[in-house]
Every structure is written in structure tokens, then in C-alpha cells.
Amino acid sequence: RESHEYVRVGGAAARMMLLQAAANHWNVPVAELSVEKGIVTHAASGQSSSFGQLAFKASQLPAPDPKSISLKHPKDWKLIGKSPRRLDTAPKVNGSIKYGIDTTLPGMQYAAIKACPVFGGKLVSFNDSKIKLRRGIKAVVRVDEVSVAVVADSYWRAKTALDVLPIQWDFGNNSNESSASIASRLQEGLMSTQNVFADIDDGNASQAIERADKKIEAIYGTQFVAHACMEPMNCTARIQADRAEVWVSTQNAEASLAALAAVSGLPLEKCESYNPPLGGGFGRRGGTQDYVRQAALIAKQFPGTPIKLIWSREEDMTQDFFRPIGQCRLQAGLNEKGELVGLHLRVSGQSINAYLSPQNIVNGKDRRQLQGFWKDPGESQLGYTIPNLKVEYAMRNTHVPVGPWRGVNTNQNAIYLECFIDEIARAAKRDPLEFRRSLITKHPKHLGILDAVADKANWHQALPKGVFRGIAQFMGYGSYTAAVAEVSMQGNAIKVHRLVLATNCGHAVNPVQIASQIEGSVAYGMDSLQSESSVKDGRIVENNFDTYPIARLYQMPKVESVIAPTYDFWGGVGEPTICVVAPAILNAIAAARGGKPVRMLPLKNEGLRLV
């Protein structure tokens, strides 16, 4: 989305050069040429040529002055805004598509890996005396300071041998960490005056709240969650004296190539990263590339032999780069008219940048963790106008590695704010939709998408007995989003019946694909309500889907998408709508519980479950 404009300019320049090449070749005016599906035609002479045939001649011409390039108006676009059929649907349905984990090469061997279960711990030693005598076992190898791998002629043989390999770990001091100790650290950050910065400090929020007629306060918390990709981390590597290759499902082929080059010691021009489709990424297969580095380290010990490294599900769930844990303290004040006069919000939690990109932390301040609360327009802007507003972040890092998780920090921040906005609305005895509308006074796109979702969801119409609504709006990745959820409850069982989600992503390139992304975001948003990666003795507890629940088909509600482009910017699609799924559902649950909110996720903390 950040490259659309300059790529369009480049495409327009190339088109002008191709037309000029045709005009020169046929000795006719450019104005007499027409183009249809890559074929340049001169109707008067009946001559035609493809772009491909004209490419060499065009490359010899000078590029046009950028000032002379006029881009096509959106109303004249022929492909953007349409929904052509995807080319990969049939192979995905019939099972013929080949993911990274399906890679097969002549002479390939398989590797299973195990890293120290406590983050920050080390591998001390292992005893392979019995393991290496097993059928099909090629070797037991130290991969790096924290992990060991078994290489065999099948993955099953490698994994079952690894399962019984005697390993000695040095767990280090982090083995004392737990979910409780981490929660205490976050709670300290909510109240501390140390290592805290204010990104927004308008007016005097503390004074306005103190003098308010009614005060509301709450603490919300969100948990570590795993990516839980259906295709576990894997990579096939082959390293030779003068060439290194990896076959890997990756979101960042350049990063995969860089990891391969670093491990192999070969220059980039002698390295190759082949990029098959991936069975789920969600940020896990982005910049970290730990599994690529591991595969290359193992392959380096078997020159010329392809090594396919596959993580077990347990390794995948416990050696992730998790969504950061966090808590948020919110305080608000209402005047006698039920108007919000002040809001003080402080997030205490782990920083992705501190773990992966410390260069992006400026003067100890990490604004990334406040996505969705920014004043700056265009990316993750706060849509509400509040006369006295203070937004703070207290960085409180843990030993658990964290990274981008589809939607990143807008997911947690939307829960904190949008659920608290509902609490304020209840305290003011005002409708949650109308209360939000009263706060959106300077950002018409926020208001427009909120109205669009409310209209589609028939917000003001009565619901069947026992069904309750919740609403949320937020911005992230350049797009404006909102959602309305309808739920019912029987005892502690929650059924989500319907979700209406609206987005304004500026230009809607492929409406069907946008709807698909919205539907997928519902599943991921529901995951975050019920899933948790908890910590005990320094390690992640939940290591498979029996203890880490993700949204099942029977839990999925009816999903309705509202695509409301304003045709004046390029916004994101894959990540933005996730952030409003959870708060909309949580607000509906609060309505079903007579106004009692769920403040600490996952739902099981309140004895609740999705059905």
C-alpha cells in the first residue's frame, strides 16, 4: 500500500515509452495508437504489436519527465475494484498445492529440532550413544547455543529419536518466571513514575478527572498469544561449496536470503531463496527467520545434502515470537451532562521493538506499542476528540520473545479503549453508538465507518430475546474499521451469532479478497478471546491444540462485510479489522451480563467459553 503511487507512475512511464516505440517503428503519431490488454494497435494501418515485442525498442528511449505523466482516474480503472478469480483456489481445494513443508529433493534428509524450553537458557550437552544406533538416524548435532537436532532419513524417525534423547539444559534465572511474576511487573508499570512516557498530553487529564462529577476507572489485560500457523515452521536447506539454497514458506524472502547468506558465509549472488506458498504466516514468518537460520546451520554440517527441518507442533507453540502481553489502566471523568471531560490511559507491557528492532526506539520511547492512539493522521490515528487527554506507555519487558501478530498492537489497544468507552457510556447512561458519535468531532472517516457498520447491523432495531449487541471502532494500518457483534449466553457459554464489519481502506482493489480477509480476521480475533500462552517455570505451558484453543468452524458466526472506500488513499486490508472483532464481542458480552465487563483475557479467567 505504500508503493502504489510510485509504481503507478513507473507503469505509466513505461506505457508511454512502449507507445512511443511503436509510433517510431511505424512512423505514425502516438495519438493514433490504442492499447487493449497489452496489445498496441494502429487502426489506420492495421498494424499491432505486443508490449513484449516493443520492450527492447522502448528500453532504448529516454524516460519521460515525471511532470508530464498523468495517472488514470479511478473511474477509468479496468481491473482495480473488480474481483477476478484467484488462480490458487482450485489447488488449495483439491490439495495439489505445494507448501514449503511439501518440498522434496533427491537425497533429502530430515531434521527435528528442540530448543531450550526456557527462553534465555542454553544447551549444555546431550547423550547420543543410543540414539545414533537407531534405524535411519544419520546424526545428532548441536545447532547453536540453545538447540539440538536429530537428522534421519524420515521426519518420524528424527522426531521420535529426539523425543527420547537425553538432554541437559542450563535453564538460567528465567526459570523463576511465571505468568504471576510477569503480571506483577505489568501492574508496577501501571502505577510507576519511572520509565514512562506520554505520547499525548493535552490539557490536564488528571485535574479534569479529579474535578469531574463522575469518575470511572478500570484495568484491562491481554495475554501472550501464539501465531498457531497450520503449517509449522519448516525450511529445506542445501549448502554447497559455491552455492546455498533454501526452500521456505516466508513472508520476507529477502530476510530468508540474508539469513542463508549469513550462515553459509557465501555472498548473496551465490544464494537463492525459493518461496512456495505458506500455510499461515500472520507475522511469524516475517523478519525473525530463526527456522531458516537453524536449517542452514544443520545443512552446513552436511555439505551438498538437502536437509528439511520441520518443527513439531509443540516446538512451534512454545518457541514462538508471541503477541506482547500487556495491561492498561484507564481513568475517565464525566460532567453532570454525561459528557467526557477527561481520559487518562496508560499501557504497561512488552515492546516488540525492544526485542526485534531497538533502533526504532527513540530516546527510550516506543510509540509502536501505542498503535491506534496516535495523533498523527494516516496510519493508526485515534478518532476521538477529548478535551483533556493523556496517553502513556510504560515499557515492561519480559524474557518471553515477542513479535508482530496479525494486527500487532492495534488488537490489544482497541480492546483497552473500546471496552472502556462502553463502560463510560454506561456510566453516562447513553447509547454506546451515540456516545461514540459525540466523541468523533474532527475525524469524518472514523464517523463514516462507524455509521456504516451501525446501519448495516440495524443498530437501533430490537433484537430477539436473549441476544445482545456490542460495537467498536478503531484505526490501524491506514484503514478505518468498525464492528457490531451479536451474542447470546447460556450460563458461562457464549455464542457469537453475527458479526458485521466495515472498513474504509481508501481504494478497494479486490472487494472479494477484502471480504475474505475480513472473514479470516474474525477467526483470528476470536482466537485472541480464548487462547493463551501462559508461563510456568520460565517456559510456555500450552504446547498443542488440546490446551490452546483456536476458533473452530462451529464457533464461527455469520460474517457480513461492509466495504466503504472513499477513493482517496491506500489503506491496509489483511490486518486492520482484527482489532475491532474482540472488543465488539466483549462489549456484547458485557451487555449480556447486565453491564459487567470482561477485563482480563482470556475468557476462561471469568469462567466463560465460546461455543
XYZ file of C-alpha atoms in Angstrom:
611
model
C 0.000 0.000 0.000
C 2.965 2.316 0.448
C 4.212 1.708 -3.099
C 1.035 2.112 -5.138
C 1.625 5.687 -6.247
C 5.224 5.440 -7.383
C 4.615 2.058 -9.013
C 1.696 3.585 -10.915
C 3.958 6.419 -12.057
C 6.540 3.866 -13.168
C 3.913 1.864 -15.020
C 2.580 4.968 -16.742
C 6.103 5.959 -17.802
C 6.742 2.503 -19.237
C 3.451 2.619 -21.123
C 4.373 5.982 -22.663
C 7.750 4.610 -23.760
C 6.163 1.491 -25.273
C 3.696 3.604 -27.249
C 6.461 5.910 -28.409
C 8.496 2.894 -29.532
C 5.543 1.656 -31.589
C 4.960 5.108 -33.065
C 8.627 5.408 -34.034
C 8.668 1.918 -35.565
C 5.547 2.508 -37.655
C 6.267 6.217 -38.253
C 2.850 7.287 -37.008
C 1.694 9.775 -34.338
C 1.373 8.405 -30.776
C -2.098 9.927 -30.595
C -3.326 7.476 -33.244
C -2.392 4.406 -31.163
C -4.634 2.459 -28.847
C -3.883 -0.218 -26.251
C -6.015 -3.186 -25.208
C -4.761 -5.982 -22.956
C -1.110 -5.277 -23.689
C -1.517 -5.019 -27.480
C -0.670 -1.718 -29.179
C -2.704 -1.112 -32.348
C -2.628 1.465 -35.121
C -6.126 1.120 -36.545
C -5.477 3.111 -39.759
C -2.677 0.838 -40.964
C -3.873 -2.330 -39.237
C -0.532 -2.804 -37.525
C -0.297 -4.175 -33.976
C 2.353 -5.385 -31.585
C 2.522 -6.648 -28.037
C 4.233 -4.830 -25.211
C 6.727 -7.686 -25.094
C 7.680 -7.233 -28.719
C 8.161 -3.499 -28.176
C 10.036 -3.756 -24.877
C 13.591 -3.676 -26.265
C 12.943 -0.678 -28.524
C 11.210 1.113 -25.652
C 14.165 0.485 -23.348
C 16.382 2.494 -25.700
C 14.235 5.618 -25.303
C 14.681 8.290 -22.624
C 12.246 8.091 -19.725
C 9.540 10.758 -19.813
C 9.623 13.745 -17.487
C 7.639 12.742 -14.374
C 5.814 16.075 -14.599
C 4.405 15.004 -17.963
C 2.810 11.853 -16.533
C -0.883 11.955 -15.722
C -2.340 8.964 -13.912
C -5.623 7.320 -14.810
C -8.635 8.447 -12.782
C -10.108 5.731 -10.529
C -13.356 5.792 -12.518
C -11.385 4.632 -15.572
C -9.661 1.683 -13.879
C -10.438 -1.602 -15.582
C -9.058 -4.087 -13.052
C -8.772 -2.282 -9.718
C -12.119 -2.526 -7.979
C -13.015 -5.795 -9.686
C -12.796 -9.296 -8.225
C -11.142 -11.670 -10.688
C -10.967 -15.330 -9.758
C -7.912 -16.344 -7.767
C -5.527 -18.683 -9.529
C -4.721 -20.671 -6.388
C -8.235 -21.599 -5.261
C -8.522 -24.916 -7.108
C -5.139 -26.318 -5.999
C -5.893 -25.305 -2.403
C -9.236 -27.074 -2.532
C -8.023 -30.250 -4.225
C -4.845 -30.483 -2.171
C -2.412 -30.287 -5.057
C -0.780 -27.029 -3.943
C 2.757 -27.450 -2.604
C 3.657 -25.571 0.562
C 7.148 -25.244 1.963
C 6.644 -28.316 4.109
C 5.901 -30.347 0.938
C 9.350 -29.723 -0.553
C 11.010 -32.926 -1.776
C 14.518 -33.136 -3.231
C 16.703 -36.091 -4.276
C 18.776 -37.392 -1.372
C 16.953 -35.231 1.143
C 17.336 -35.912 4.860
C 15.020 -34.749 7.659
C 15.768 -32.853 10.848
C 13.779 -32.492 14.062
C 14.886 -29.807 16.499
C 14.474 -28.968 20.159
C 15.489 -25.682 21.789
C 15.851 -24.913 25.465
C 12.294 -24.657 26.778
C 13.204 -21.671 28.972
C 13.910 -18.550 26.948
C 17.413 -17.345 27.695
C 18.582 -20.821 28.712
C 21.306 -22.831 26.999
C 22.083 -26.301 25.752
C 24.734 -27.901 27.962
C 25.093 -31.393 26.499
C 23.290 -34.430 25.110
C 23.956 -38.155 25.071
C 23.503 -39.625 21.605
C 25.110 -43.023 22.318
C 21.832 -44.924 21.968
C 20.058 -42.590 19.571
C 22.640 -42.794 16.803
C 22.256 -46.588 16.668
C 18.584 -46.325 15.716
C 17.483 -47.232 12.225
C 17.675 -44.331 9.759
C 19.469 -41.938 12.133
C 22.263 -40.031 10.410
C 23.481 -37.833 13.242
C 22.632 -35.874 16.364
C 24.016 -32.340 16.018
C 24.346 -29.209 18.079
C 22.665 -26.459 16.093
C 23.604 -23.439 18.189
C 23.913 -22.444 21.844
C 20.310 -23.296 22.630
C 19.209 -26.160 20.371
C 19.959 -29.719 19.265
C 18.685 -31.603 16.204
C 18.393 -35.194 15.083
C 18.890 -35.865 11.358
C 17.398 -39.008 9.827
C 16.029 -40.462 6.613
C 12.447 -39.651 7.674
C 10.933 -36.973 9.846
C 9.173 -39.518 12.061
C 12.437 -41.282 12.850
C 14.131 -37.976 13.566
C 11.339 -36.757 15.841
C 10.827 -39.975 17.827
C 14.564 -40.226 18.415
C 14.698 -36.598 19.556
C 11.813 -37.229 21.965
C 13.915 -39.708 23.952
C 17.301 -38.006 23.566
C 18.847 -37.305 26.994
C 19.496 -33.552 27.048
C 20.999 -31.381 29.768
C 19.848 -27.770 29.783
C 21.008 -24.736 31.715
C 17.692 -23.023 32.373
C 19.256 -19.934 33.953
C 17.493 -17.376 36.128
C 14.458 -17.117 33.860
C 13.206 -20.469 35.141
C 11.789 -18.499 38.078
C 9.468 -16.514 35.838
C 5.726 -17.207 35.694
C 2.530 -15.587 34.493
C 2.071 -14.255 38.022
C 5.531 -12.647 38.191
C 5.038 -11.101 34.747
C 1.626 -9.736 35.766
C 3.218 -8.119 38.835
C 5.756 -6.390 36.601
C 2.978 -5.031 34.411
C 0.995 -3.835 37.423
C 4.040 -1.961 38.667
C 4.229 -0.210 35.310
C 0.650 0.985 35.636
C 1.445 2.967 38.785
C 5.143 3.801 38.483
C 6.666 7.181 37.704
C 9.797 5.518 36.302
C 10.404 4.686 32.631
C 7.058 6.068 31.493
C 6.452 8.478 28.638
C 3.397 10.403 27.492
C 2.728 10.343 23.762
C -0.322 12.595 24.119
C -0.743 15.098 26.949
C -3.487 17.552 26.008
C -4.969 19.809 28.650
C -4.841 18.428 32.175
C -6.427 14.981 32.255
C -5.686 14.253 35.921
C -7.198 17.531 37.096
C -10.236 17.214 34.834
C -10.939 13.697 36.095
C -10.420 14.679 39.724
C -12.931 17.552 39.397
C -15.458 15.517 37.360
C -18.955 14.776 38.618
C -18.492 11.081 37.980
C -15.258 9.060 37.787
C -14.750 5.713 36.047
C -11.645 3.567 36.349
C -10.684 0.136 35.029
C -7.671 -2.064 34.374
C -7.718 -4.306 31.303
C -5.272 -7.051 30.443
C -4.347 -9.056 27.369
C -2.250 -12.211 27.295
C 0.595 -13.697 25.315
C -0.827 -15.469 22.264
C 0.879 -17.665 19.681
C 0.587 -17.484 15.901
C -0.569 -21.120 15.703
C 0.050 -21.410 11.952
C -1.407 -24.590 10.441
C 1.924 -25.174 8.703
C 4.526 -25.332 11.485
C 7.880 -23.651 10.954
C 9.991 -25.502 8.412
C 12.761 -24.922 5.925
C 14.712 -27.065 3.466
C 18.344 -26.024 3.007
C 21.173 -27.188 0.806
C 24.645 -25.710 1.177
C 27.479 -26.487 -1.219
C 30.928 -25.008 -1.548
C 29.840 -22.380 -4.060
C 26.044 -22.280 -3.727
C 23.456 -22.145 -0.966
C 19.691 -22.608 -1.331
C 16.598 -22.648 0.874
C 13.035 -23.663 0.087
C 10.941 -21.883 2.679
C 7.442 -20.550 3.273
C 8.290 -16.979 4.182
C 6.687 -13.557 4.402
C 10.053 -11.973 3.716
C 12.143 -13.747 1.088
C 14.832 -11.067 1.331
C 15.233 -11.775 5.050
C 15.358 -15.515 4.352
C 18.068 -14.916 1.766
C 20.031 -12.740 4.195
C 19.840 -15.425 6.917
C 21.083 -18.047 4.459
C 23.973 -15.865 3.317
C 24.977 -15.073 6.905
C 25.091 -18.736 7.932
C 26.644 -20.119 4.748
C 29.262 -17.401 4.513
C 28.576 -17.084 0.797
C 27.826 -13.799 -0.979
C 24.187 -13.035 -1.801
C 24.688 -13.664 -5.509
C 25.543 -17.283 -4.711
C 22.460 -17.782 -2.531
C 18.869 -18.462 -3.539
C 15.605 -18.386 -1.565
C 12.694 -20.228 -3.195
C 9.361 -19.080 -1.845
C 6.473 -21.607 -2.028
C 3.025 -20.711 -0.653
C 2.842 -20.578 3.118
C 0.307 -22.327 5.325
C -0.182 -19.323 7.572
C 2.197 -16.518 8.456
C 0.436 -13.764 10.448
C 3.801 -12.099 11.184
C 5.562 -15.244 12.410
C 7.280 -15.837 9.077
C 8.468 -12.252 8.730
C 11.735 -10.782 9.888
C 12.865 -13.257 12.565
C 13.833 -16.153 10.240
C 15.042 -18.314 13.142
C 13.923 -21.517 11.436
C 15.831 -20.586 8.253
C 18.977 -19.942 10.247
C 18.578 -23.291 12.033
C 18.065 -25.219 8.786
C 21.123 -23.595 7.255
C 23.227 -24.340 10.346
C 22.266 -28.015 10.140
C 22.740 -28.213 6.372
C 26.181 -26.682 6.723
C 27.175 -29.806 8.643
C 26.000 -31.975 5.689
C 27.590 -30.318 2.619
C 25.622 -30.881 -0.570
C 22.799 -32.761 1.164
C 19.311 -31.171 1.270
C 18.106 -31.007 4.883
C 14.416 -30.482 5.581
C 13.947 -29.063 9.077
C 10.409 -29.410 10.475
C 9.360 -28.080 13.847
C 6.989 -30.255 15.842
C 3.701 -28.672 16.824
C 4.984 -28.493 20.393
C 8.143 -26.679 19.304
C 6.084 -24.343 17.149
C 3.745 -23.399 20.004
C 6.425 -22.909 22.643
C 9.255 -21.292 20.640
C 7.177 -18.561 19.031
C 7.600 -14.806 18.912
C 4.377 -14.153 20.796
C 1.963 -11.255 20.707
C 3.112 -8.967 23.538
C 1.431 -9.215 26.902
C 0.037 -6.016 28.364
C -2.212 -4.259 30.826
C -3.888 -0.884 30.591
C -5.157 1.422 33.314
C -7.895 3.794 32.185
C -9.467 6.665 34.115
C -12.232 8.943 32.898
C -14.375 11.771 34.169
C -17.924 12.797 33.215
C -19.604 16.110 33.869
C -23.202 16.475 35.025
C -24.401 16.326 31.409
C -22.777 12.952 30.876
C -20.028 14.422 28.689
C -16.491 13.045 28.773
C -14.240 15.766 30.164
C -11.017 13.819 30.648
C -9.356 10.498 29.862
C -6.064 9.135 31.192
C -4.807 5.944 29.602
C -1.588 4.104 30.396
C -0.399 0.927 28.686
C 2.117 -1.211 30.567
C 3.604 -4.028 28.559
C 6.246 -5.575 26.433
C 7.812 -3.882 23.434
C 8.272 -5.602 20.077
C 10.867 -3.048 19.083
C 12.879 -3.665 22.251
C 13.123 -7.317 21.268
C 13.486 -7.145 17.482
C 14.189 -3.554 16.385
C 15.788 -1.496 19.162
C 16.917 1.072 16.603
C 13.263 2.148 16.342
C 13.121 3.187 19.989
C 13.928 6.895 20.166
C 15.154 8.327 23.471
C 13.748 5.326 25.287
C 10.288 5.930 23.818
C 8.495 3.266 21.795
C 5.429 4.690 20.072
C 4.760 1.454 18.217
C 3.086 -0.063 21.277
C 0.523 2.760 21.159
C -0.749 1.994 17.641
C -4.271 3.299 17.304
C -3.711 6.013 19.917
C -1.633 8.301 17.709
C -2.392 11.930 16.932
C -0.639 11.619 13.585
C -3.074 11.183 10.687
C -2.937 8.463 8.087
C -1.809 5.307 9.874
C -3.194 4.497 13.340
C -4.954 7.634 14.436
C -7.151 8.000 17.495
C -10.573 9.009 16.229
C -11.942 10.580 19.402
C -11.572 14.207 20.377
C -11.314 14.563 24.166
C -10.582 17.958 25.754
C -8.208 16.584 28.397
C -6.339 13.512 27.234
C -3.188 11.764 28.397
C -1.874 8.599 26.706
C 1.181 6.932 28.236
C 3.324 3.860 27.765
C 5.368 2.089 30.412
C 7.752 -0.383 28.788
C 7.939 -3.509 30.940
C 9.754 -6.255 29.076
C 9.904 -9.944 29.933
C 12.124 -12.871 28.981
C 9.479 -14.132 26.539
C 10.284 -13.274 22.884
C 7.622 -11.174 21.163
C 6.925 -10.148 17.604
C 4.225 -8.991 15.190
C 0.978 -10.982 15.435
C -1.546 -10.209 12.718
C -2.816 -6.725 13.547
C 0.024 -6.227 16.040
C -0.641 -3.626 18.768
C -3.958 -2.309 17.473
C -5.512 -5.565 18.722
C -4.703 -5.010 22.385
C -5.176 -1.249 22.283
C -8.618 -1.484 20.698
C -9.733 -3.853 23.472
C -8.496 -1.479 26.153
C -10.069 1.659 24.754
C -13.226 0.409 23.071
C -14.335 -1.705 26.032
C -13.672 1.211 28.377
C -15.620 3.573 26.109
C -18.586 1.256 26.621
C -18.056 1.447 30.377
C -18.062 5.241 30.191
C -21.204 5.207 28.044
C -22.988 3.022 30.621
C -21.903 5.358 33.404
C -23.277 8.269 31.371
C -26.492 6.303 30.704
C -26.014 6.819 26.981
C -26.259 4.547 23.967
C -22.772 3.209 23.077
C -23.128 4.195 19.426
C -24.403 7.694 20.109
C -21.781 8.237 22.810
C -19.033 7.357 20.340
C -20.559 9.623 17.721
C -20.437 12.519 20.191
C -16.675 11.997 20.610
C -15.843 11.844 16.897
C -15.955 15.533 16.050
C -12.846 16.048 13.936
C -12.378 12.791 12.033
C -15.164 12.243 9.490
C -13.767 8.961 8.184
C -13.924 7.430 11.665
C -17.518 8.614 11.957
C -18.390 7.438 8.463
C -17.265 3.872 9.047
C -18.954 3.770 12.464
C -22.238 4.882 10.892
C -21.798 2.387 8.038
C -21.463 -0.596 10.362
C -24.307 0.567 12.606
C -26.593 0.980 9.608
C -25.759 -2.466 8.203
C -26.221 -4.063 11.636
C -29.583 -2.307 12.187
C -28.253 -0.996 15.485
C -31.470 0.669 16.606
C -33.739 -2.297 15.795
C -34.795 -4.631 18.576
C -33.024 -7.979 18.846
C -34.568 -11.354 19.652
C -34.872 -12.060 23.351
C -31.583 -13.182 24.834
C -29.409 -11.675 22.066
C -27.203 -8.665 22.822
C -25.117 -6.263 20.742
C -21.683 -4.724 21.099
C -19.911 -2.134 18.956
C -16.340 -0.950 18.418
C -14.380 1.282 16.055
C -10.635 1.743 15.597
C -7.980 2.580 13.045
C -4.845 0.731 12.026
C -2.616 0.230 9.008
C -4.122 3.224 7.276
C -7.688 1.873 7.307
C -10.778 2.796 9.299
C -12.704 -0.127 10.782
C -15.755 -0.809 12.909
C -17.718 -3.855 14.021
C -21.011 -4.861 15.586
C -21.320 -8.236 17.302
C -24.450 -10.123 18.344
C -24.117 -12.744 21.077
C -26.215 -14.825 23.454
C -25.310 -16.544 26.714
C -26.443 -19.677 28.476
C -24.689 -19.984 31.795
C -20.998 -19.496 31.043
C -21.334 -20.445 27.362
C -21.166 -17.629 24.804
C -22.460 -17.977 21.271
C -21.429 -15.333 18.732
C -24.257 -15.287 16.188
C -23.338 -12.437 13.878
C -20.527 -10.029 13.184
C -20.854 -7.061 10.874
C -17.528 -5.484 9.983
C -16.951 -2.339 7.984
C -13.760 -0.954 6.552
C -12.687 2.075 4.592
C -9.358 1.134 3.035
C -9.384 4.052 0.599
C -9.219 2.172 -2.683
C -10.855 -1.257 -2.723
C -8.567 -3.142 -5.105
C -10.303 -6.531 -4.909
C -13.618 -6.484 -2.997
C -13.962 -10.278 -2.763
C -10.438 -10.580 -1.406
C -11.159 -7.814 1.118
C -14.241 -9.704 2.292
C -12.162 -12.866 2.607
C -9.575 -11.040 4.691
C -12.323 -9.683 6.933
C -13.764 -13.163 7.431
C -10.337 -14.530 8.284
C -9.777 -11.704 10.739
C -12.893 -12.776 12.623
C -11.374 -16.200 13.290
C -8.129 -14.641 14.453
C -9.921 -12.089 16.637
C -11.946 -14.859 18.253
C -8.742 -16.794 18.888
C -7.459 -13.904 20.983
C -10.504 -14.152 23.242
C -9.953 -17.762 24.244
C -6.287 -18.592 23.594
C -3.381 -18.013 25.961
C 0.316 -18.822 26.078
C 0.907 -18.847 29.813
C 4.250 -19.099 31.589
C 5.302 -21.520 34.324
C 8.890 -22.178 35.430
C 10.048 -19.825 32.711
C 8.519 -21.814 29.850
C 5.343 -21.721 27.788
C 2.728 -24.136 29.119
C 0.300 -24.600 26.217
C 2.041 -26.701 23.577
C -0.716 -28.063 21.305
C -4.314 -27.506 20.294
C -5.686 -29.577 23.169
C -4.622 -26.809 25.558
C -4.502 -23.865 23.152
C -7.990 -23.421 21.680
C -8.417 -21.664 18.343
C -11.705 -20.802 16.646
C -13.488 -23.878 15.325
C -15.856 -23.918 12.377
C -18.866 -24.448 14.640
C -17.939 -21.325 16.614
C -17.782 -19.052 13.589
C -20.626 -16.549 13.359
C -22.336 -15.200 10.303
C -19.943 -12.560 8.960
C -21.147 -9.598 6.916
C -18.681 -7.211 5.308
C -19.220 -3.565 4.510
C -16.587 -2.130 2.177
C -16.877 1.651 2.085
C -13.947 3.098 0.092
C -13.527 6.847 -0.217
C -11.049 6.523 -3.138
C -8.504 8.954 -1.740
C -5.820 6.838 -0.025
C -4.312 3.352 0.077
C -5.034 1.503 3.314
C -4.336 -1.970 4.562
C -6.726 -4.911 4.399
C -5.191 -8.022 5.975
C -4.626 -6.656 9.463
C -6.944 -3.726 10.308
C -10.323 -5.360 11.004
C -8.985 -7.872 13.546
C -8.710 -5.139 16.151
C -12.470 -4.466 16.320
C -13.566 -8.117 16.454
C -12.644 -8.819 20.074
C -13.887 -5.535 21.622
C -17.195 -5.724 19.737
C -17.755 -9.256 21.080
C -16.588 -8.277 24.572
C -18.955 -5.313 24.608
C -21.817 -7.587 23.566
C -20.867 -10.000 26.369
C -20.875 -7.128 28.845
C -24.356 -6.167 27.647
C -25.478 -9.779 28.106
C -24.068 -9.728 31.652
C -26.018 -6.667 32.658
C -23.115 -4.299 32.114
C -20.409 -6.417 33.759
C -17.299 -6.207 31.527
C -14.630 -8.822 30.884
C -11.410 -7.021 31.676
C -8.771 -9.745 31.860
C -8.408 -12.096 28.918
C -8.664 -14.936 28.069
C -12.358 -15.572 28.719
C -11.573 -18.552 30.936
C -10.346 -16.084 33.578
C -14.015 -15.168 34.030
C -15.182 -18.772 33.734
C -16.524 -18.083 30.226
C -16.129 -20.027 26.978
C -17.095 -19.734 23.325
C -19.438 -22.365 21.884
